[in-house]
Tab-separated table of C-alpha atoms in Angstrom:
chain	number	residue	atom	x	y	z
A	1	MET	CA	0.000	0.000	0.000
A	2	PRO	CA	2.764	2.558	0.830
A	3	HIS	CA	4.377	1.865	-2.573
A	4	THR	CA	1.055	2.553	-4.331
A	5	PHE	CA	0.680	5.843	-2.425
A	6	ILE	CA	4.218	6.956	-3.336
A	7	ALA	CA	3.710	6.063	-7.009
A	8	THR	CA	0.416	7.995	-7.079
A	9	MET	CA	1.988	11.023	-5.373
A	10	GLU	CA	4.888	10.996	-7.871
A	11	SER	CA	2.613	10.836	-10.916
A	12	GLU	CA	0.350	13.595	-9.598
A	13	SER	CA	3.236	15.863	-8.607
A	14	ALA	CA	5.222	15.547	-11.875
A	15	PRO	CA	3.683	18.698	-13.464
A	16	ILE	CA	4.223	20.636	-10.210
A	17	ILE	CA	7.865	19.494	-10.044
A	18	LEU	CA	8.293	20.779	-13.607
A	19	SER	CA	6.723	24.094	-12.547
A	20	GLY	CA	9.213	24.311	-9.671
A	21	VAL	CA	12.153	23.588	-11.980
A	22	LEU	CA	10.969	26.210	-14.495
A	23	LEU	CA	10.490	28.882	-11.805
A	24	THR	CA	13.924	28.105	-10.347
A	25	LEU	CA	15.560	28.329	-13.786
A	26	ILE	CA	13.862	31.688	-14.399
A	27	VAL	CA	15.321	32.969	-11.114
A	28	ILE	CA	18.773	31.521	-11.898
A	29	TYR	CA	18.943	32.979	-15.413
A	30	LEU	CA	17.703	36.407	-14.292
A	31	ALA	CA	20.189	36.448	-11.403
A	32	SER	CA	23.017	35.263	-13.634
A	33	LYS	CA	22.426	37.864	-16.328
A	34	ILE	CA	21.843	40.804	-13.958
A	35	GLY	CA	24.842	39.844	-11.814
A	36	SER	CA	27.235	39.344	-14.732
A	37	GLU	CA	26.129	42.568	-16.434
A	38	ILE	CA	26.666	44.622	-13.257
A	39	ALA	CA	30.077	43.004	-12.689
A	40	LYS	CA	31.083	43.712	-16.298
A	41	ARG	CA	30.155	47.392	-15.927
A	42	LEU	CA	32.224	47.572	-12.724
A	43	ASP	CA	35.168	46.041	-14.609
A	44	LEU	CA	35.007	42.867	-12.479
A	45	PRO	CA	34.966	39.273	-13.769
A	46	PRO	CA	31.354	38.437	-14.796
A	47	VAL	CA	31.626	35.092	-12.991
A	48	LEU	CA	31.963	37.032	-9.717
A	49	GLY	CA	28.648	38.729	-10.527
A	50	GLU	CA	27.045	35.322	-11.021
A	51	LEU	CA	28.380	34.080	-7.680
A	52	VAL	CA	27.148	37.194	-5.834
A	53	ALA	CA	23.767	36.940	-7.572
A	54	GLY	CA	23.614	33.325	-6.402
A	55	VAL	CA	24.198	34.458	-2.812
A	56	ILE	CA	21.334	36.972	-3.122
A	57	VAL	CA	18.805	34.428	-4.435
A	58	GLY	CA	20.137	31.631	-2.217
A	59	VAL	CA	20.145	30.627	1.444
A	60	SER	CA	21.697	33.883	2.663
A	61	ALA	CA	19.035	36.297	1.393
A	62	LEU	CA	15.903	35.671	-0.716
A	63	ARG	CA	15.860	31.851	-0.358
A	64	LEU	CA	14.535	31.357	-3.868
A	65	VAL	CA	17.202	28.772	-4.733
A	66	ILE	CA	17.868	26.455	-1.783
A	67	PHE	CA	18.579	22.734	-1.383
A	68	PRO	CA	17.577	20.033	1.147
A	69	GLU	CA	21.227	19.072	1.836
A	70	GLY	CA	21.647	22.454	3.523
A	71	GLY	CA	19.138	21.335	6.155
A	72	PHE	CA	16.249	23.244	4.540
A	73	THR	CA	12.667	22.124	3.951
A	74	ALA	CA	9.995	23.234	1.489
A	75	ALA	CA	8.709	25.708	4.092
A	76	ASP	CA	11.996	27.649	3.761
A	77	SER	CA	11.643	28.049	-0.015
A	78	LEU	CA	9.718	30.998	-1.431
A	79	ILE	CA	9.211	29.137	-4.721
A	80	MET	CA	7.716	26.157	-2.867
A	81	THR	CA	5.421	28.507	-0.926
A	82	ILE	CA	4.129	29.898	-4.246
A	83	LEU	CA	3.571	26.393	-5.666
A	84	GLN	CA	1.838	25.234	-2.488
A	85	SER	CA	-0.592	28.161	-2.560
A	86	LEU	CA	-1.343	27.637	-6.274
A	87	ASN	CA	-1.897	23.866	-6.031
A	88	GLN	CA	-3.215	23.400	-2.446
A	89	LEU	CA	-0.495	20.849	-1.670
A	90	THR	CA	-0.223	18.940	1.602
A	91	PRO	CA	3.031	19.417	3.596
A	92	GLU	CA	4.157	15.887	2.551
A	93	ALA	CA	3.457	16.596	-1.129
A	94	VAL	CA	5.251	19.952	-1.157
A	95	ASN	CA	8.308	18.423	0.539
A	96	HIS	CA	8.343	15.705	-2.126
A	97	VAL	CA	8.156	18.360	-4.858
A	98	PHE	CA	10.960	20.322	-3.165
A	99	ASP	CA	13.242	17.271	-2.998
A	100	GLN	CA	12.638	16.280	-6.624
A	101	GLN	CA	12.939	19.814	-7.972
A	102	SER	CA	16.210	20.354	-6.075
A	103	GLU	CA	17.581	17.107	-7.491
A	104	VAL	CA	16.856	18.253	-11.059
A	105	ILE	CA	18.564	21.625	-10.494
A	106	SER	CA	21.572	19.874	-8.906
A	107	VAL	CA	21.897	17.582	-11.928
A	108	LEU	CA	21.657	20.553	-14.327
A	109	SER	CA	24.345	22.291	-12.247
A	110	GLU	CA	26.593	19.230	-12.551
A	111	LEU	CA	25.992	19.143	-16.307
A	112	GLY	CA	26.922	22.834	-16.385
A	113	VAL	CA	30.325	22.266	-14.800
A	114	ILE	CA	30.936	19.210	-17.023
A	115	ILE	CA	30.279	21.331	-20.128
A	116	LEU	CA	32.423	24.157	-18.719
A	117	LEU	CA	35.380	21.807	-18.258
A	118	PHE	CA	34.795	20.284	-21.704
A	119	GLU	CA	34.940	23.793	-23.134
A	120	ILE	CA	38.069	24.596	-21.101
A	121	GLY	CA	39.687	21.455	-22.503
A	122	LEU	CA	38.871	22.587	-26.035
A	123	GLU	CA	40.321	26.031	-25.315
A	124	SER	CA	43.504	24.580	-23.791
A	125	ASP	CA	46.312	23.837	-26.204
A	126	ILE	CA	47.548	20.333	-25.375
A	127	ARG	CA	50.999	21.165	-26.754
A	128	GLN	CA	51.274	24.121	-24.379
A	129	LEU	CA	50.007	22.001	-21.501
A	130	LYS	CA	52.729	19.455	-22.263
A	131	GLU	CA	55.299	22.264	-22.299
A	132	VAL	CA	54.292	23.432	-18.811
A	133	GLY	CA	53.558	19.925	-17.527
A	134	ILE	CA	56.477	19.749	-15.076
A	135	GLN	CA	55.820	23.279	-13.777
A	136	ALA	CA	52.097	22.519	-13.401
A	137	PHE	CA	52.860	19.349	-11.439
A	138	VAL	CA	55.265	21.186	-9.093
A	139	VAL	CA	52.697	23.979	-8.541
A	140	ALA	CA	49.951	21.409	-7.834
A	141	PHE	CA	52.153	19.326	-5.520
A	142	ILE	CA	53.254	22.309	-3.407
A	143	GLY	CA	49.675	23.664	-3.551
A	144	VAL	CA	48.473	20.466	-1.870
A	145	ILE	CA	51.317	19.820	0.582
A	146	ALA	CA	51.754	23.395	1.935
A	147	PRO	CA	48.124	24.138	2.945
A	148	PHE	CA	47.523	20.551	4.099
A	149	ALA	CA	50.560	20.525	6.393
A	150	GLY	CA	50.073	24.139	7.534
A	151	GLY	CA	46.367	23.645	8.285
A	152	THR	CA	46.698	20.284	10.035
A	153	ILE	CA	49.711	21.164	12.191
A	154	GLY	CA	48.413	24.681	12.956
A	155	LEU	CA	44.999	23.434	14.117
A	156	MET	CA	46.569	20.806	16.362
A	157	TYR	CA	49.230	23.142	17.802
A	158	PHE	CA	47.369	26.460	18.166
A	159	PHE	CA	43.755	25.333	18.605
A	160	HIS	CA	44.281	21.861	20.171
A	161	VAL	CA	42.030	20.212	17.569
A	162	ALA	CA	42.165	16.398	17.576
A	163	ALA	CA	44.222	14.700	14.866
A	164	ILE	CA	41.448	13.345	12.601
A	165	PRO	CA	39.359	16.597	12.488
A	166	ALA	CA	42.571	18.588	11.921
A	167	ILE	CA	43.572	16.286	9.053
A	168	PHE	CA	40.084	16.657	7.522
A	169	ALA	CA	40.269	20.470	7.712
A	170	GLY	CA	43.796	20.385	6.280
A	171	ALA	CA	42.516	18.242	3.409
A	172	ALA	CA	39.759	20.798	2.681
A	173	LEU	CA	42.516	23.407	2.191
A	174	THR	CA	44.102	21.390	-0.641
A	175	ALA	CA	41.249	21.900	-3.125
A	176	THR	CA	41.310	24.279	-6.104
A	177	SER	CA	38.157	25.145	-8.074
A	178	ILE	CA	39.253	24.762	-11.681
A	179	GLY	CA	35.803	25.856	-12.884
A	180	ILE	CA	35.947	29.304	-11.271
A	181	THR	CA	39.620	30.041	-12.044
A	182	SER	CA	39.470	28.910	-15.668
A	183	LYS	CA	36.323	30.965	-16.315
A	184	VAL	CA	38.034	34.103	-15.007
A	185	LEU	CA	41.153	33.372	-17.091
A	186	ALA	CA	38.994	33.051	-20.196
A	187	GLU	CA	37.119	36.264	-19.430
A	188	ILE	CA	40.342	38.287	-19.170
A	189	GLY	CA	41.955	36.668	-22.211
A	190	GLN	CA	44.671	34.823	-20.251
A	191	LEU	CA	43.583	31.196	-20.643
A	192	LYS	CA	46.201	30.463	-23.313
A	193	SER	CA	48.978	32.474	-21.647
A	194	LYS	CA	51.882	30.600	-20.023
A	195	GLU	CA	50.454	31.492	-16.612
A	196	GLY	CA	46.965	30.391	-17.649
A	197	GLN	CA	48.183	27.017	-18.894
A	198	ILE	CA	50.225	26.424	-15.729
A	199	ILE	CA	47.208	27.318	-13.558
A	200	VAL	CA	44.795	25.086	-15.516
A	201	GLY	CA	47.255	22.180	-15.659
A	202	ALA	CA	48.030	22.532	-11.952
A	203	ALA	CA	44.330	22.781	-11.066
A	204	VAL	CA	43.602	19.527	-12.932
A	205	ILE	CA	46.484	17.733	-11.175
A	206	ASP	CA	45.400	19.376	-7.914
A	207	ASP	CA	41.902	17.920	-8.372
A	208	VAL	CA	43.361	14.444	-8.823
A	209	LEU	CA	45.634	14.811	-5.786
A	210	GLY	CA	42.724	16.291	-3.815
A	211	ILE	CA	40.526	13.277	-4.595
A	212	ILE	CA	43.283	10.943	-3.406
A	213	VAL	CA	43.721	12.999	-0.211
A	214	LEU	CA	39.936	12.886	0.308
A	215	ALA	CA	39.955	9.088	-0.083
A	216	VAL	CA	42.708	8.856	2.532
A	217	VAL	CA	41.027	11.104	5.124
A	218	ALA	CA	37.562	9.608	4.507
A	219	SER	CA	38.885	6.095	5.207
A	220	LEU	CA	40.761	7.482	8.221
A	221	ALA	CA	37.547	9.021	9.582
A	222	LYS	CA	35.582	5.777	9.139
A	223	THR	CA	38.087	3.226	10.406
A	224	GLY	CA	40.838	5.171	12.151
A	225	GLU	CA	43.320	3.780	9.616
A	226	VAL	CA	44.118	4.381	5.943
A	227	ASP	CA	43.062	1.851	3.285
A	228	ILE	CA	46.355	1.649	1.344
A	229	THR	CA	44.850	-0.573	-1.378
A	230	ASN	CA	42.089	1.924	-2.149
A	231	VAL	CA	44.557	4.821	-2.294
A	232	PHE	CA	46.910	2.872	-4.592
A	233	ILE	CA	44.063	1.958	-6.970
A	234	LEU	CA	42.946	5.608	-7.097
A	235	LEU	CA	46.483	6.783	-7.852
A	236	ILE	CA	46.995	4.281	-10.681
A	237	SER	CA	43.527	5.043	-12.105
A	238	ALA	CA	44.197	8.784	-12.110
A	239	ILE	CA	47.583	8.493	-13.837
A	240	ALA	CA	46.317	5.976	-16.421
A	241	PHE	CA	43.213	8.048	-17.155
A	242	LEU	CA	44.974	11.377	-17.705
A	243	PHE	CA	47.943	10.035	-19.672
A	244	GLY	CA	45.703	7.668	-21.637
A	245	SER	CA	43.461	10.596	-22.615
A	246	ILE	CA	46.403	12.659	-23.864
A	247	LEU	CA	47.777	9.734	-25.898
A	248	LEU	CA	44.288	9.136	-27.327
A	249	GLY	CA	44.349	12.588	-28.955
A	250	GLY	CA	46.703	11.605	-31.770
A	251	ILE	CA	44.766	8.415	-32.564
A	252	PHE	CA	41.273	9.893	-32.315
A	253	ASN	CA	41.746	12.850	-34.678
A	254	LYS	CA	41.162	11.113	-38.027
A	255	THR	CA	38.435	8.860	-36.628
A	256	PHE	CA	36.390	11.811	-35.328
A	257	VAL	CA	36.800	13.867	-38.518
A	258	ALA	CA	35.797	10.864	-40.676
A	259	LEU	CA	32.745	10.248	-38.475
A	260	VAL	CA	31.423	13.827	-38.557
A	261	SER	CA	32.055	14.032	-42.324
A	262	SER	CA	29.850	10.987	-42.888
A	263	LEU	CA	26.905	12.457	-40.949
A	264	LYS	CA	24.508	14.632	-42.970
A	265	THR	CA	21.906	15.789	-40.449
A	266	ARG	CA	21.937	18.700	-37.985
A	267	GLY	CA	24.310	18.284	-35.067
A	268	ASN	CA	26.771	16.204	-37.077
A	269	ILE	CA	29.703	17.701	-35.111
A	270	VAL	CA	28.299	18.770	-31.763
A	271	ILE	CA	26.313	15.582	-30.957
A	272	PRO	CA	29.260	13.162	-31.468
A	273	ALA	CA	31.447	15.593	-29.492
A	274	PHE	CA	29.033	15.595	-26.540
A	275	ILE	CA	28.663	11.811	-26.704
A	276	PHE	CA	32.438	11.537	-26.412
A	277	ALA	CA	32.552	14.123	-23.577
A	278	TYR	CA	29.843	12.297	-21.626
A	279	ILE	CA	31.547	8.920	-22.152
A	280	MET	CA	34.805	10.337	-20.785
A	281	ALA	CA	32.943	12.022	-17.890
A	282	PHE	CA	31.195	8.719	-17.114
A	283	ILE	CA	34.520	6.837	-17.110
A	284	GLY	CA	36.030	9.462	-14.788
A	285	ASN	CA	33.090	9.056	-12.419
A	286	ALA	CA	33.088	5.265	-12.670
A	287	ILE	CA	36.737	4.943	-11.622
A	288	HIS	CA	36.078	7.216	-8.609
A	289	LEU	CA	37.783	10.283	-10.012
A	290	GLU	CA	35.491	13.136	-11.085
A	291	ALA	CA	33.225	13.566	-14.092
A	292	ILE	CA	34.722	17.031	-14.697
A	293	LEU	CA	38.189	15.517	-15.168
A	294	GLY	CA	36.789	13.208	-17.847
A	295	ALA	CA	35.087	16.141	-19.585
A	296	PHE	CA	38.316	18.176	-19.485
A	297	ALA	CA	40.258	15.246	-20.947
A	298	ALA	CA	37.639	14.919	-23.725
A	299	GLY	CA	38.105	18.586	-24.589
A	300	LEU	CA	41.885	18.132	-24.740
A	301	VAL	CA	41.484	15.163	-27.089
A	302	LEU	CA	39.079	16.995	-29.449
A	303	ASP	CA	41.297	20.082	-29.370
A	304	GLU	CA	43.650	18.042	-31.561
A	305	THR	CA	41.032	17.457	-34.283
A	306	ASP	CA	40.563	19.460	-37.487
A	307	ALA	CA	36.920	20.181	-36.496
A	308	ARG	CA	37.984	22.002	-33.333
A	309	ASN	CA	37.315	25.605	-34.461
A	310	GLU	CA	33.782	24.816	-35.620
A	311	LEU	CA	33.163	22.811	-32.457
A	312	ASP	CA	34.254	25.798	-30.319
A	313	GLU	CA	31.488	27.944	-31.796
A	314	LEU	CA	28.828	25.224	-31.564
A	315	ILE	CA	29.441	24.560	-27.866
A	316	LYS	CA	29.134	28.205	-26.747
A	317	PRO	CA	25.294	28.379	-26.892
A	318	VAL	CA	25.013	25.134	-24.907
A	319	ALA	CA	27.471	26.469	-22.328
A	320	ASP	CA	25.555	29.764	-22.155
A	321	LEU	CA	22.470	27.815	-21.032
A	322	LEU	CA	23.993	25.412	-18.508
A	323	VAL	CA	27.177	26.948	-17.073
A	324	PRO	CA	25.372	29.864	-15.287
A	325	ILE	CA	23.280	27.301	-13.384
A	326	PHE	CA	26.491	25.965	-11.858
A	327	PHE	CA	27.885	29.338	-10.763
A	328	VAL	CA	24.590	30.679	-9.391
A	329	THR	CA	24.080	27.385	-7.513
A	330	VAL	CA	27.560	27.616	-5.939
A	331	GLY	CA	26.689	31.126	-4.710
A	332	ALA	CA	23.206	30.051	-3.590
A	333	LYS	CA	24.652	27.347	-1.319
A	334	ALA	CA	27.011	29.795	0.445
A	335	ASP	CA	25.387	30.421	3.837
A	336	LEU	CA	26.732	33.784	5.031
A	337	SER	CA	24.969	33.390	8.398
A	338	VAL	CA	28.091	31.529	9.542
A	339	LEU	CA	29.791	34.951	9.603
A	340	ASN	CA	27.423	36.183	12.341
A	341	PRO	CA	29.458	36.514	15.599
A	342	THR	CA	26.319	36.927	17.737
A	343	ILE	CA	25.635	33.190	17.274
A	344	SER	CA	27.710	31.480	19.983
A	345	GLU	CA	28.708	28.400	17.967
A	346	ASN	CA	30.052	30.676	15.213
A	347	ARG	CA	32.567	32.481	17.474
A	348	SER	CA	35.152	29.742	17.836
A	349	GLY	CA	34.532	28.910	14.176
A	350	LEU	CA	35.326	32.506	13.181
A	351	LEU	CA	38.627	32.418	15.052
A	352	ILE	CA	39.632	29.142	13.419
A	353	ALA	CA	38.362	30.486	10.082
A	354	GLY	CA	40.770	33.425	10.283
A	355	PHE	CA	43.653	30.980	10.633
A	356	LEU	CA	42.365	28.702	7.838
A	357	ILE	CA	41.902	31.668	5.457
A	358	LEU	CA	45.496	32.762	6.057
A	359	VAL	CA	46.835	29.250	5.415
A	360	ALA	CA	44.455	28.762	2.466
A	361	ILE	CA	45.690	31.914	0.709
A	362	MET	CA	49.397	31.730	1.587
A	363	GLY	CA	49.569	27.986	0.916
A	364	LYS	CA	48.465	28.573	-2.680
A	365	VAL	CA	50.051	31.975	-3.393
A	366	ILE	CA	53.550	30.595	-2.641
A	367	THR	CA	53.115	28.080	-5.471
A	368	GLY	CA	53.854	30.841	-7.999
A	369	TRP	CA	57.402	31.022	-6.653
A	370	VAL	CA	58.177	27.349	-7.253
A	371	VAL	CA	57.772	27.710	-11.031
A	372	PHE	CA	61.120	27.238	-12.750
A	373	GLY	CA	62.480	27.461	-16.291
A	374	VAL	CA	59.844	29.962	-17.486
A	375	PRO	CA	61.227	33.484	-18.040
A	376	ASN	CA	59.156	36.584	-17.209
A	377	VAL	CA	56.295	34.576	-15.707
A	378	ASN	CA	53.698	36.317	-13.506
A	379	ARG	CA	54.250	34.350	-10.305
A	380	LEU	CA	51.646	36.244	-8.265
A	381	ALA	CA	48.947	35.519	-10.865
A	382	ILE	CA	49.771	31.797	-10.797
A	383	GLY	CA	49.534	31.728	-6.989
A	384	ILE	CA	46.253	33.654	-6.882
A	385	GLY	CA	44.819	31.460	-9.644
A	386	MET	CA	45.168	28.450	-7.333
A	387	VAL	CA	43.366	30.120	-4.376
A	388	PRO	CA	39.571	29.601	-4.939
A	389	ARG	CA	38.201	26.453	-3.270
A	390	GLY	CA	34.643	26.719	-4.632
A	391	GLU	CA	32.391	23.681	-4.625
A	392	VAL	CA	35.334	21.306	-4.115
A	393	GLY	CA	36.033	22.690	-0.635
A	394	LEU	CA	32.351	22.372	0.277
A	395	VAL	CA	32.448	18.688	-0.738
A	396	PHE	CA	35.268	18.123	1.782
A	397	ALA	CA	33.307	19.932	4.509
A	398	GLY	CA	30.148	17.976	3.699
A	399	ILE	CA	31.868	14.578	3.819
A	400	GLY	CA	33.660	15.523	7.035
A	401	THR	CA	30.400	16.520	8.714
A	402	ALA	CA	28.516	13.454	7.439
A	403	SER	CA	31.232	11.121	8.745
A	404	GLY	CA	31.192	12.830	12.143
A	405	ALA	CA	34.879	13.729	11.796
A	406	ILE	CA	34.375	17.486	12.259
A	407	ASP	CA	32.195	19.433	14.700
A	408	LYS	CA	30.061	22.518	14.011
A	409	PRO	CA	32.701	25.231	14.767
A	410	LEU	CA	35.235	23.548	12.483
A	411	GLU	CA	32.593	23.059	9.781
A	412	VAL	CA	31.705	26.788	10.055
A	413	ALA	CA	35.403	27.683	9.744
A	414	ILE	CA	35.835	25.572	6.606
A	415	ILE	CA	32.698	27.053	5.006
A	416	ILE	CA	33.898	30.622	5.723
A	417	MET	CA	37.299	29.773	4.212
A	418	VAL	CA	35.621	28.354	1.101
A	419	ILE	CA	33.314	31.371	0.692
A	420	LEU	CA	36.057	33.993	1.053
A	421	THR	CA	38.648	32.260	-1.140
A	422	THR	CA	36.003	31.707	-3.814
A	423	PHE	CA	34.865	35.334	-3.848
A	424	LEU	CA	38.224	37.065	-3.341
A	425	ALA	CA	40.200	35.177	-5.993
A	426	PRO	CA	38.453	36.436	-9.196
A	427	PRO	CA	38.991	40.205	-8.638
A	428	PHE	CA	42.539	39.673	-7.303
A	429	LEU	CA	43.396	37.458	-10.277
A	430	ARG	CA	42.218	40.279	-12.519
A	431	LEU	CA	44.429	42.748	-10.611
A	432	ALA	CA	47.431	40.403	-10.745
A	433	PHE	CA	47.268	40.284	-14.539
A	434	GLY	CA	46.620	44.036	-14.792
A	435	LYS	CA	44.349	45.658	-17.365
A	436	THR	CA	43.845	43.078	-20.093
A	437	SER	CA	42.187	43.400	-23.462
A	438	GLU	CA	39.051	41.388	-24.133
A	439	PRO	CA	39.686	37.894	-25.521
A	440	PRO	CA	39.097	37.499	-29.258
A	441	ALA	CA	35.756	36.093	-30.314
A	442	GLY	CA	37.286	32.821	-31.503
A	443	GLY	CA	39.057	32.107	-28.242
A	444	GLU	CA	36.437	33.275	-25.785
A	445	LEU	CA	34.525	31.033	-23.468
A	446	ALA	CA	30.773	31.287	-23.161
A	447	THR	CA	29.864	34.931	-23.523
A	448	GLU	CA	28.507	36.406	-20.365
């Protein structure tokens, strides 16, 4: 009987769920466009405008775009209140609609970041990435070790935090949001610069190292000891996947061009390209890396093909539709109430947050000074480019909280660190590069 009730509720609520998704998308697109336009007029990176707009429509202000994983219910959502009044829904039904609608928006957000990284891969010159490969690896390695060691040791020594929570917080400091940094680099025309290629390459390697670190600390939190076998498998998978993708580029070129030439209907280039991107993203996910790494690798592979220029133009409209959902969603999930010192549990978190922010920024900024063999490189820009933690840092905090490894003050501190590094990095990256001309139309990522 309960199964019949659930099935009936799902079939009856399907049109209302669609209404919720449509209303949420309207809010997201309006926020994205208004925010990016204001930022552009203030000579700030448009992506910063999207993030700020997300904060305004999210949990910190209007609560139009909120998600159940933040501890919210349908009663907290203004959109759900509107739907409930229009459709006379019971509390159980409106909560079901809220859960399902949030899931759809989360999936669209994930698709947005997958397409963004696919586009970044297409915009990245694999030959240049190979040229800066050693430098990118050194930057990524120091960018993981320095904040991890500084955060873990500092929390244990200065704040007397227990070993496992300190290690978890230190691990959260290792992340770099490749999506946010690469978008800013594209907007200021620096994606293909030496600095841009080192930052993107390092951010990709950093993501891989971060996932391995996360696997280590997650197993430590669950069992009190590290599962060496799991870590070894992850390491081998990551190396094989990335190097295999790069080697695939030379082989895949003629095959892809021959395939798209044989197709005569609309989408003869873009549909096969997205199929390939989604296959690579699926493989990345399946081997416990990240879907975005697979999408980035797919872009690198197709960057080698003769159809690349045409593909660049075809992907932009798709990115224009889905990528803003990701950035507005990241902003919407940032709960600025953790900055309120009048809430007692926030106070110790704010003190720890100050320390974590210092380590988070310095631990990444110093990476610019380990670059070698590249004359006249902008070391400050490279360091700042590695600073934003974005959604990756929130994943660490979420897993730490769910496992019981970190308490509320430490969770608050990590969230504050993530918020500030995410929002401060784009304007400072712009300043580090100085006044830059707009990127040419052919090499520009999704137009804001």
